[in-house]
C-alpha positions as a printed NumPy array, in Angstrom:
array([[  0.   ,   0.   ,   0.   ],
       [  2.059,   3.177,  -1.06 ],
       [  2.114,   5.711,   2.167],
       [ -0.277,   7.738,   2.939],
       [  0.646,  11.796,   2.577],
       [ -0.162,  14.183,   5.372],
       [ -3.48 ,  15.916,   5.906],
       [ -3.3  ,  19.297,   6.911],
       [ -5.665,  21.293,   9.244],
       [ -7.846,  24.288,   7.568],
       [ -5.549,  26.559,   9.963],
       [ -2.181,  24.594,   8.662],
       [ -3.469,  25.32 ,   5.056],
       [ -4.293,  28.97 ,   5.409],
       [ -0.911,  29.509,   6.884],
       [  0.844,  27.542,   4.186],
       [ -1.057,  29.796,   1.811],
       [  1.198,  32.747,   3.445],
       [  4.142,  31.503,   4.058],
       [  5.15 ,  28.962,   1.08 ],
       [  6.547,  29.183,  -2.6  ],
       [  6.123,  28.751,  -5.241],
       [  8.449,  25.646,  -5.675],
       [  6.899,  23.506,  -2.824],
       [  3.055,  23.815,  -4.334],
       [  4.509,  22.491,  -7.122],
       [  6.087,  19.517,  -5.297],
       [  3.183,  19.033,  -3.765],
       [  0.865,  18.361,  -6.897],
       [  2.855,  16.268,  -8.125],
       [  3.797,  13.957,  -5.076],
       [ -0.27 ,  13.807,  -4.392],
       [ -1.015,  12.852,  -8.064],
       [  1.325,  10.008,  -8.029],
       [  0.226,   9.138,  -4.42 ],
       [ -3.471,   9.4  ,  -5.636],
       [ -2.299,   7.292,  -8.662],
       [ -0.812,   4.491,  -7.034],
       [ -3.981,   3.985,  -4.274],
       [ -6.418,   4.215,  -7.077],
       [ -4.374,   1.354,  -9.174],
       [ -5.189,  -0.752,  -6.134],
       [ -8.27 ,   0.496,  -3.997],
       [-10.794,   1.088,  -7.429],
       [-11.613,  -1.957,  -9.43 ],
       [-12.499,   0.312, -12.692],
       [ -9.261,   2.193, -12.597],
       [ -6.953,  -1.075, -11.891],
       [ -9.124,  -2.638, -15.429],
       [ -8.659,   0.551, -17.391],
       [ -4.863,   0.384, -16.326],
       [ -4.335,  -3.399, -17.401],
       [ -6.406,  -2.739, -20.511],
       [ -3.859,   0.266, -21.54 ],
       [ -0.848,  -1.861, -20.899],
       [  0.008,  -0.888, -17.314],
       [  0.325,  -4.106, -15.213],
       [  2.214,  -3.142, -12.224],
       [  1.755,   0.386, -11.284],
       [  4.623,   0.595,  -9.098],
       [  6.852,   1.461, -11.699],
       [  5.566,   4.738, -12.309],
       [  8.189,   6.231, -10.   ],
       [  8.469,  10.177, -10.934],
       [  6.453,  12.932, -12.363],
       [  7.62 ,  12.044, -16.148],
       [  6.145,   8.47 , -15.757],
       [  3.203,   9.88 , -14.713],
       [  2.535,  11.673, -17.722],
       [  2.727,   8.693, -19.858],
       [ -0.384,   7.555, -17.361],
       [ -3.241,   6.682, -19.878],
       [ -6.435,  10.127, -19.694],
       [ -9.756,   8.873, -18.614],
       [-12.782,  10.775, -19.834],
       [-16.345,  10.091, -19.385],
       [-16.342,   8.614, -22.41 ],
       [-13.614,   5.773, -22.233],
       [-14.122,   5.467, -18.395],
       [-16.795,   6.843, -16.821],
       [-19.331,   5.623, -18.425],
       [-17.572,   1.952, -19.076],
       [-17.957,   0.838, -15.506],
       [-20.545,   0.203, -13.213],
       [-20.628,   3.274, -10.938],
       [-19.496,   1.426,  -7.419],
       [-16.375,   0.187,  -9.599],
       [-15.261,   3.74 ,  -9.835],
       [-15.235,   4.288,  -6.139],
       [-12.963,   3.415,  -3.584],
       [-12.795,  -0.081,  -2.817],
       [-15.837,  -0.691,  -4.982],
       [-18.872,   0.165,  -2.887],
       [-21.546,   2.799,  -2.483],
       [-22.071,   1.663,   0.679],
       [-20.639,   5.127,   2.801],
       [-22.025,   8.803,   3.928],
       [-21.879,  10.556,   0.442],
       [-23.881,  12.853,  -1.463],
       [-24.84 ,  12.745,  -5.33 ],
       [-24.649,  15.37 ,  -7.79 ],
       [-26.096,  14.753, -11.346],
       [-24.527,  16.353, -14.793],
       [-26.705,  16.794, -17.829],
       [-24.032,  15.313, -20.027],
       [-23.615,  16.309, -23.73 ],
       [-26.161,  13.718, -25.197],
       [-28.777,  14.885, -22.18 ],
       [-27.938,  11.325, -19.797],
       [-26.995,  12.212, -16.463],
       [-23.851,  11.537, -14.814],
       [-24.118,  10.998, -10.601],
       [-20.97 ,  12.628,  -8.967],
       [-20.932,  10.92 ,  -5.851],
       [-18.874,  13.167,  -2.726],
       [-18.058,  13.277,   0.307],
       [-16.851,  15.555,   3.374],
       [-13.563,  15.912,   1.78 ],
       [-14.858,  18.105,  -0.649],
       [-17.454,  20.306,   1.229],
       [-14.002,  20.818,   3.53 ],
       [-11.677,  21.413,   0.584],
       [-14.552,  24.287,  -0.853],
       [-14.904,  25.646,   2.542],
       [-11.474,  26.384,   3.177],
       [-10.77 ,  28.111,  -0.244],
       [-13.929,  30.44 ,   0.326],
       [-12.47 ,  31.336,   3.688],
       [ -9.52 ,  32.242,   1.495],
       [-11.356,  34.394,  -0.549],
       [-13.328,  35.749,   2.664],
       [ -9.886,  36.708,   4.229],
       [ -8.575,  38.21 ,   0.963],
       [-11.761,  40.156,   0.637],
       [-11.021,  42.026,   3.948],
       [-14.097,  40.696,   5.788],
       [-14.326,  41.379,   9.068],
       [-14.451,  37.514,  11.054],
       [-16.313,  39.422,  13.813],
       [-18.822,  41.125,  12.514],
       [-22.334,  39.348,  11.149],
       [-22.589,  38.44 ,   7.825],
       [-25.815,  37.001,   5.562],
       [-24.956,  34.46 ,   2.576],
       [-27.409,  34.612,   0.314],
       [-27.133,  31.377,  -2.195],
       [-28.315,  32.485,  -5.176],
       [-26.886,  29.094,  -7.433],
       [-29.549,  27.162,  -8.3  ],
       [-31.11 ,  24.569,  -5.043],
       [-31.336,  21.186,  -6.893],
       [-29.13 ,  18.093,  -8.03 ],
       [-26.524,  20.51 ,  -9.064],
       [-23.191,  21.145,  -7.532],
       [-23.483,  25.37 ,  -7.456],
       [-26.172,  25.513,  -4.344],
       [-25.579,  22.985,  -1.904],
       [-21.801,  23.   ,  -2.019],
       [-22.003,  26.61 ,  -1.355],
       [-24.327,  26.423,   1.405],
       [-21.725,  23.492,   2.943],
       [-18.985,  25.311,   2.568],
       [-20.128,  28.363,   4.09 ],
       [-22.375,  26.396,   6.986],
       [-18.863,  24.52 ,   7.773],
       [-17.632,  28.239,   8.755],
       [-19.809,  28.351,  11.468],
       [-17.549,  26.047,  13.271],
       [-14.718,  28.247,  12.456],
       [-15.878,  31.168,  14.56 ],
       [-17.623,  32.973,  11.586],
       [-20.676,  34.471,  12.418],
       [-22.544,  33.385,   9.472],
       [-26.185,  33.673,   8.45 ],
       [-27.135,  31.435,   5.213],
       [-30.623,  31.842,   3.596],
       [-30.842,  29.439,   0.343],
       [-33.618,  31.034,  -2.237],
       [-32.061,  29.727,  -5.094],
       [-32.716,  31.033,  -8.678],
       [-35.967,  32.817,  -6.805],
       [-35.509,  36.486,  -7.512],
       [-38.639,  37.741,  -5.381],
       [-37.13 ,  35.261,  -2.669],
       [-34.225,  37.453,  -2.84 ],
       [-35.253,  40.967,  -2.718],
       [-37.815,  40.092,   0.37 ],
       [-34.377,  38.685,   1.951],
       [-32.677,  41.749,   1.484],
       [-35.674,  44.02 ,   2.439],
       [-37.115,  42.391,   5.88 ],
       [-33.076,  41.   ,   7.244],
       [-30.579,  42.622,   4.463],
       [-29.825,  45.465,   6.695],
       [-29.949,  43.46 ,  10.037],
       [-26.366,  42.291,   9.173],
       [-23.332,  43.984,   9.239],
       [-22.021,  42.266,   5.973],
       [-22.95 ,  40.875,   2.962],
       [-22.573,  37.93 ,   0.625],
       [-24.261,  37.319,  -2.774],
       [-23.279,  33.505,  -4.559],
       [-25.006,  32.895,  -7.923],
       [-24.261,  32.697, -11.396],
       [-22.719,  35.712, -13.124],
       [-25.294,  37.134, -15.259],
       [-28.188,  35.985, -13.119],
       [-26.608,  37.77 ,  -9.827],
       [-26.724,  40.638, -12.512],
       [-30.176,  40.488, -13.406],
       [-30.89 ,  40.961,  -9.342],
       [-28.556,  43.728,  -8.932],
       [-30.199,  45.804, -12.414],
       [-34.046,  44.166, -11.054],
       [-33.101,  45.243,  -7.292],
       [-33.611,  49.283,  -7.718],
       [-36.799,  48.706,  -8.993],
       [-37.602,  46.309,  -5.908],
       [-36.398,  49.083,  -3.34 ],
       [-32.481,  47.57 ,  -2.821],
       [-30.115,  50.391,  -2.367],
       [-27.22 ,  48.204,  -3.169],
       [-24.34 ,  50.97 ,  -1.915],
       [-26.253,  50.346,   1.286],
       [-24.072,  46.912,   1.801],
       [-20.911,  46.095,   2.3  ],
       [-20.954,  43.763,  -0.31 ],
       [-18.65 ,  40.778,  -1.665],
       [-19.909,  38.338,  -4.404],
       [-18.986,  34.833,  -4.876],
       [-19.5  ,  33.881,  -8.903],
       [-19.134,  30.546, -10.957],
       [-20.281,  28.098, -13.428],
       [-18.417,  30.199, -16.32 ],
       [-16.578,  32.952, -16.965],
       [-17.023,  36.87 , -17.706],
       [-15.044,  39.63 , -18.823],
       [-13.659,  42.515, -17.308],
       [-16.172,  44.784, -18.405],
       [-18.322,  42.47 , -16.937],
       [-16.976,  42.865, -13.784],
       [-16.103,  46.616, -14.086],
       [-20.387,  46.96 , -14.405],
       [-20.952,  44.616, -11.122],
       [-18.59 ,  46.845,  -9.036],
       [-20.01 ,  50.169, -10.837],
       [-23.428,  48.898,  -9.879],
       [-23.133,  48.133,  -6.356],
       [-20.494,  50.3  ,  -5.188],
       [-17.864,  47.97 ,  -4.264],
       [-14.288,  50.196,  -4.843],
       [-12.443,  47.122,  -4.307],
       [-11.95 ,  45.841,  -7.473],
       [ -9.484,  43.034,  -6.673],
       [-10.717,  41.544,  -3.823],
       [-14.683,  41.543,  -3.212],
       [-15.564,  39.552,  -6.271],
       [-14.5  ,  35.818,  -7.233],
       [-15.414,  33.781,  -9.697],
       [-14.996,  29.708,  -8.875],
       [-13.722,  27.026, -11.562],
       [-16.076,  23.746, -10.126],
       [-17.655,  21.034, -11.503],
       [-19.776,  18.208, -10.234],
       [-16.575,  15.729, -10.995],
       [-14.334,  17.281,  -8.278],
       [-16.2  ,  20.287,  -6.486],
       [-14.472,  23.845,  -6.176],
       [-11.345,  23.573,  -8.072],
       [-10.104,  26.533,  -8.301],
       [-10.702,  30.533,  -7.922],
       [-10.07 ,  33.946,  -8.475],
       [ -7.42 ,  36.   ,  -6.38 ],
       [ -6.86 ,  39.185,  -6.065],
       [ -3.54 ,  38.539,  -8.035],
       [ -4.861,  36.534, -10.614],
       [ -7.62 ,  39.019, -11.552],
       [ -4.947,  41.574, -10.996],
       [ -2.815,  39.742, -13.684],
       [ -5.599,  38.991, -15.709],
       [ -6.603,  43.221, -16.208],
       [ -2.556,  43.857, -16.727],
       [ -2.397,  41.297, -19.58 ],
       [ -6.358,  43.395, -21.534],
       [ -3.805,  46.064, -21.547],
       [ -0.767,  44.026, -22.675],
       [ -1.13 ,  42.317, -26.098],
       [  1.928,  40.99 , -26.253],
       [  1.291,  40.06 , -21.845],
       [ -1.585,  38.428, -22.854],
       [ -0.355,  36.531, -26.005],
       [  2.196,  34.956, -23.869],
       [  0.128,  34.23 , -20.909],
       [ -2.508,  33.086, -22.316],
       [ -1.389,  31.576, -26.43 ],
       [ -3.497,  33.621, -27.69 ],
       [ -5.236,  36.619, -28.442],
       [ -8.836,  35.626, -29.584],
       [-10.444,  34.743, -26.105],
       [-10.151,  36.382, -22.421],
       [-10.137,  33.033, -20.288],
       [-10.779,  32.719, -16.407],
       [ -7.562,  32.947, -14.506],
       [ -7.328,  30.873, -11.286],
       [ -5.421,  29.192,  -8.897],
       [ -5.739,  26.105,  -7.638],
       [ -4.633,  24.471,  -4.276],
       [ -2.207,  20.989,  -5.176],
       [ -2.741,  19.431,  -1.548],
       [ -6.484,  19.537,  -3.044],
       [ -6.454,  18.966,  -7.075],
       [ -3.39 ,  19.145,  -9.426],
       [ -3.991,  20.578, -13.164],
       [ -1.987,  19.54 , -16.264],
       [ -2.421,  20.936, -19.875],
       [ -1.777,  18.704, -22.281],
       [ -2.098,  19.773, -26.214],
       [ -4.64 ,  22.496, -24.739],
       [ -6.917,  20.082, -22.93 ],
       [ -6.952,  21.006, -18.962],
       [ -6.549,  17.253, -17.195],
       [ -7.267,  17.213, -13.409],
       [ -6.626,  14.979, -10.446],
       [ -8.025,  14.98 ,  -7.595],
       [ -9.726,  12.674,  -4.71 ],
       [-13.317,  12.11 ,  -4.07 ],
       [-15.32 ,   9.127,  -3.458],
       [-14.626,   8.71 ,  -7.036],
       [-11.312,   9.538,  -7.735],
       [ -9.892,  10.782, -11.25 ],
       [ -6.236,  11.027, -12.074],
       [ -5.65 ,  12.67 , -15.221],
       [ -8.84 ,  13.856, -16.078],
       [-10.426,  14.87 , -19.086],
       [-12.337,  17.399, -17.89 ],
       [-13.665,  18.656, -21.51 ],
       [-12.318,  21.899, -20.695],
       [ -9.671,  24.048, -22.629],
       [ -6.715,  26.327, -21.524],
       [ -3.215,  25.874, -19.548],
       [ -1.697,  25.705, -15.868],
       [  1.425,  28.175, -15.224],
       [  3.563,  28.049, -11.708],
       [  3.354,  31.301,  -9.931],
       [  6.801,  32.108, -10.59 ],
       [  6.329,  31.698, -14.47 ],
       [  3.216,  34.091, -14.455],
       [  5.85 ,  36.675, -11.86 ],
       [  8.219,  36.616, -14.223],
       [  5.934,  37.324, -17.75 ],
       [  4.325,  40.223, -15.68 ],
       [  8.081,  41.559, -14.782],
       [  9.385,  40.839, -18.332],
       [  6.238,  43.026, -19.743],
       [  7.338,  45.717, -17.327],
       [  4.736,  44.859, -14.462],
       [  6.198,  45.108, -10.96 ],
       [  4.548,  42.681,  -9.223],
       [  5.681,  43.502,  -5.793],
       [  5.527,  47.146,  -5.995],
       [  2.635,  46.882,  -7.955],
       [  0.194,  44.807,  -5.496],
       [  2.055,  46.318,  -2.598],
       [  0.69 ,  50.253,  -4.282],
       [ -2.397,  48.591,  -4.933],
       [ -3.375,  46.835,  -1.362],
       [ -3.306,  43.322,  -2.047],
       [  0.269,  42.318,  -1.381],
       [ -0.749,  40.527,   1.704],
       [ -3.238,  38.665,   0.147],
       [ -0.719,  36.669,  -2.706],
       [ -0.126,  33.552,  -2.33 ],
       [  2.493,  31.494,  -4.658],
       [ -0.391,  28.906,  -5.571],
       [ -0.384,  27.853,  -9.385],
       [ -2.386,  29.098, -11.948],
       [ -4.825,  27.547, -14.2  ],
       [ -6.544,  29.381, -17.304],
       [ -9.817,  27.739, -18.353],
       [-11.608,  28.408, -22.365],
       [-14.044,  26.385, -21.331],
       [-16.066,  23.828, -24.151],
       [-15.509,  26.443, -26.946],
       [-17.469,  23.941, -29.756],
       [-19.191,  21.712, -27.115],
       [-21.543,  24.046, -25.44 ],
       [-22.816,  27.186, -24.277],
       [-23.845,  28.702, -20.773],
       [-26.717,  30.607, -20.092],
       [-27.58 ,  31.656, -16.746],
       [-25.506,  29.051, -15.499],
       [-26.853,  26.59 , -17.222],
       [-25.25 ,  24.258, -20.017],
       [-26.837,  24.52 , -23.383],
       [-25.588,  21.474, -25.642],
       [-26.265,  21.931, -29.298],
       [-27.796,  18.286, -29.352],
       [-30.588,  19.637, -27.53 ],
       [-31.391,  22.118, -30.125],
       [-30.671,  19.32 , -32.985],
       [-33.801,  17.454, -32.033],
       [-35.859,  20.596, -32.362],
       [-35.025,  21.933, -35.731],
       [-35.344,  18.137, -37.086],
       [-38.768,  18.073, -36.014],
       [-41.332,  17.903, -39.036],
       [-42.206,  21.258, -38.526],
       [-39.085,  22.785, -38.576],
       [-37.908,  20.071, -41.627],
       [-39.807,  21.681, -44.101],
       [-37.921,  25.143, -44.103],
       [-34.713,  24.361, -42.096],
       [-31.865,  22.517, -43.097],
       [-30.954,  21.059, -40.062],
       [-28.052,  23.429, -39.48 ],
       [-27.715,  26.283, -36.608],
       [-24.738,  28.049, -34.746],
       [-26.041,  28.857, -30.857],
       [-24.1  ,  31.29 , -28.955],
       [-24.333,  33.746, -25.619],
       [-24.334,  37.397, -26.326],
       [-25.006,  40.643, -24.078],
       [-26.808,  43.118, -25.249],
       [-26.107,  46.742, -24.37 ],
       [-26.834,  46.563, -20.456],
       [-24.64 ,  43.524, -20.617],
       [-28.037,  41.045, -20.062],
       [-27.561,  37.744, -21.433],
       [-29.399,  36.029, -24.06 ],
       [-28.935,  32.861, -26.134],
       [-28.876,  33.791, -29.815],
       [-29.498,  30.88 , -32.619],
       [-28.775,  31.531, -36.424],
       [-30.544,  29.143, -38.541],
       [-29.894,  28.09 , -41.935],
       [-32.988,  27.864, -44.428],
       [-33.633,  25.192, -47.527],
       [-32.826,  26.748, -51.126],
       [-35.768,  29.143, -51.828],
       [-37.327,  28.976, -48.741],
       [-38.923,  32.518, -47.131],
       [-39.076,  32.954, -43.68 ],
       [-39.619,  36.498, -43.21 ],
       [-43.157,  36.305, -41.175],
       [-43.071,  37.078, -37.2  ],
       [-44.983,  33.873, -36.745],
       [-42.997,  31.125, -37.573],
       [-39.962,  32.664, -35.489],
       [-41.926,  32.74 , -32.892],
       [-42.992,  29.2  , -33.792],
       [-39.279,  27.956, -34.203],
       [-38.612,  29.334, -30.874],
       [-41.362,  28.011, -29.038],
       [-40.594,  24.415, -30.461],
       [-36.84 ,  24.98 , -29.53 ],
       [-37.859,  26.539, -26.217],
       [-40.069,  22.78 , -25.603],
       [-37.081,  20.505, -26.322],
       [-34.724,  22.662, -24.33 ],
       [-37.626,  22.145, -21.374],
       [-37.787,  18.383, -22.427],
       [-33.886,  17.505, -22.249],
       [-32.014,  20.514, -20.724],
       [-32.97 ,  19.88 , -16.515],
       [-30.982,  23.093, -15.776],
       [-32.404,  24.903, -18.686],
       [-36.079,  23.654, -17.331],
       [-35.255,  25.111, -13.885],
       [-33.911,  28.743, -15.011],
       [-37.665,  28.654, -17.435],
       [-39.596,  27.917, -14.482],
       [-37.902,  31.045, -12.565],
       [-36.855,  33.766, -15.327],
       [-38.513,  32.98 , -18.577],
       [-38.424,  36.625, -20.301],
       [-34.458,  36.069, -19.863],
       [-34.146,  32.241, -20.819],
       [-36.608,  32.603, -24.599],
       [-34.061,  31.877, -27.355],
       [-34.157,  35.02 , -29.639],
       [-34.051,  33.397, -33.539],
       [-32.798,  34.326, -36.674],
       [-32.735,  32.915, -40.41 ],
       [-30.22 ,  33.356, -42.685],
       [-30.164,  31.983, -46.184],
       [-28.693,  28.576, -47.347],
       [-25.371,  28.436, -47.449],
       [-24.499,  32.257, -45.855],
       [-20.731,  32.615, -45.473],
       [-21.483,  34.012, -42.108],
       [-22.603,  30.863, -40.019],
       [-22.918,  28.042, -43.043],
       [-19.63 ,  28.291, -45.59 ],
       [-19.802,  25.336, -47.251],
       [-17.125,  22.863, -47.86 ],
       [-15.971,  22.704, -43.966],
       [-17.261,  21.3  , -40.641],
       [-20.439,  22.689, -39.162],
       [-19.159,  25.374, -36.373],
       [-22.346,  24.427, -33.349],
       [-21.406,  26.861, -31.194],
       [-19.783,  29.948, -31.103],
       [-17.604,  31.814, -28.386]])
């Protein structure tokens, strides 16, 4: 049985966070990942198959941190989904305290995520990292209001857990849990908002959005709080950002808002710092910064970092492959996201060769006591696999089985591009561009609206998270259509492969 590392305390971590370097997080993912490796080779009976069917008999010779990256990647598709669920867990068996989490999938199955207190720990200690960063005061009451999304998803409960698990770290915490509800929200803030000394808004980014533009209308006076705000599920831009602090009031503009990298598969993986968003504003100003941050100058990613005595990142060929324990434990994980993972001392040294001084810099700024040498991860996202809307994932299968219904067949091709746009008060809105037959008019208001309405049904059929967001805001959620003639160079050039989704 290979040795079992050391588990740290939440007040050892947050220490470590302060005091260590660059060079020993490093040494830390990778000792874990081979650690996590060799258990898993022994303690899962679906890993130890997958390992003998790629030609990996005796796991004990993977010895350093360049055998490991010869280690086979599992993806749901060549591993989840090839086992019986209980064969993916430790020691083969359901049989412990866990909780489930369920994943639409791309082709609309779920996936259950089983988890356990590991997690909920791991998620509570790095929002007490981004409470501490954020300057909130430990002593003074604060309300949490979990605005994610109360269901089978990951977003809600693991936010409430995390925060609830502060209690027993002194904070003086108050969680209410309306979910997606906005009148839920603004009677909150109304009848107890201004009972508490502090507060905490956690939701996805452009629905936390919709409540701060809806909440003057419903009598908030959000420069009333001391706000922070706790995003995730997928990323935003600056300007983004820049209109959430305008809007409320916050001045802080490194350290009261975060955005998480999570997933059902492995829980909060990663976040924003006040030096990674601080990076991530240098390099908008920076081409050539950003170029050599990032590879490339088409898309703004989300810039995290990520704790190795929790989850280690890779980057192979552009795909982002994590590892990490849970009752189901993945090493070298497909994650279907896209990006890279940087130590802290390469990202230092870009921003000092592009003539950003990060010392003097965060030191002028008011954050230098907040940086810690964690690594950095940069996350694209699925660029061609799917889109987000509110937080929820919109897969362009679910919009195939609309337009190929015998309605739709006898003007449509078949062919669409779906994509998430802002209009001009940055709301969001999912926009679909669909290609007509030869010599087919669709100019009348009624068969958009009939398109969209039989879209809008199989999106309610297939798309769980869609279903809930309909149920709550469906003004915000109605796809907005439009036709564009066979074969436009725009959205359908012929001769190459059909582009789903757009960034």
């Amino acid at each position: 049985m290979p040795p079992l590392l050391r588990q740290y305390s939440a007040d050892e971590i947050l220490k470590l966070l302060k005091t260590k370097k660059s060079d020993f997080w490093v040494a830390e993912g990778r000792k874990r990942s081979l650690a996590l490796f060799h258990n898993a080779a022994e303690r899962v009976p679906a890993y130890k198959d997958f390992l003998k069917k790629h030609n990996i008999k005796d796991h004990t010779k993977i010895k350093i941190w360049d055998d490991f990256q010869s280690i086979p990647v599992v993806d749901k598709k060549n591993y989840l989904r090839q086992y019986p669920l209980e064969k993916l867990c430790w020691d083969g068996t359901l049989k412990k305290p866990m909780v489930f989490t369920a994943t639409s999938g791309s082709t609309g199955e779920p996936f259950y995520f089983p988890r356990d207190e590991r997690l909920d720990r791991q998620s509570a200690i790095m929002h007490e990292m981004f409470l501490q960063s954020s300057g909130l005061n430990a002593k003074k009451s604060t309300l949490v209001i979990v605005c994610f999304g109360m269901g089978v998803w990951i977003g809600g409960l693991i936010t409430y857990q995390a925060f609830r698990a502060l209690w027993e770290r002194g904070y003086p915490i108050t969680l209410i849990t309306p979910g997606v509800n906005k009148k839920e929200i603004f009677d909150a803030l109304k009848h107890i908002g201004k009972k508490y000394d502090q507060l905490i808004l956690c939701g996805y980014p452009p629905f936390i959005k919709d409540v701060i533009d809806d909440g003057k209308a419903n009598g908030i006076r959000w420069k009333g709080f001391d706000i922070r705000i706790v995003f995730a599920a997928e990323a935003f831009s600056e300007q983004f950002r820049q209109y959430i602090l305008e809007e409320t009031g916050i001045e802080e503009e490194y350290t009261r808002i975060t955005n998480i990298y999570g997933t059902a598969d492995l829980g909060t993986m990663a976040q924003e710092t006040p030096i990674s968003v601080f990076t991530r504003r240098a390099a908008l100003h920076r081409e050539s910064l950003f170029e050599s941050l990032f590879n490339s100058i088409k898309r703004t990613p989300t810039l995290a970092q990520f704790n190795p005595l929790f989850i280690n990142f890779e980057a192979v060929n552009g795909n982002i492959l994590c590892t990490g324990d849970n009752v189901l434990p993945l090493v070298r994980y497909a994650i279907g996201d896209h990006g890279g993972v940087a130590e802290y001392n390469e990202v230092a040294q870009k921003l000092e060769w592009h003539r950003v001084p990060v010392k003097k810099e965060t030191h002028r700024l008011g954050i230098s006591n907040t940086v810690s040498e964690l690594p950095f991860v940069y996350v694209y996202e699925r660029a061609d696999l799917s889109t987000k809307l509110y937080g929820a994932i919109i897969y362009p299968e679910h919009i195939k089985t609309a337009v190929q219904h015998q309605t739709a067949k006898k003007i449509l091709t078949g062919k669409f591009t779906v994509l998430t746009q802002h209009d001009e008060q940055q709301n969001q809105y999912l926009e679909i561009h669909l290609e007509r037959k030869p010599r087919v008019k669709t100019d009348g208001q009624s068969i958009k609206e009939a398109i969209s309405k039989l879209i809008t049904k199989h999106l309610l059929q297939k798309n769980s998270e869609y279903k809930y967001l309909s149920s709550s805001i469906p003004d915000k959620v109605k796809p907005r259509i439009t036709f564009w003639d066979y074969e436009h160079p725009l959205h359908f050039k012929p001769g190459g492969k059909q582009k789903w989704v757009k960034k």
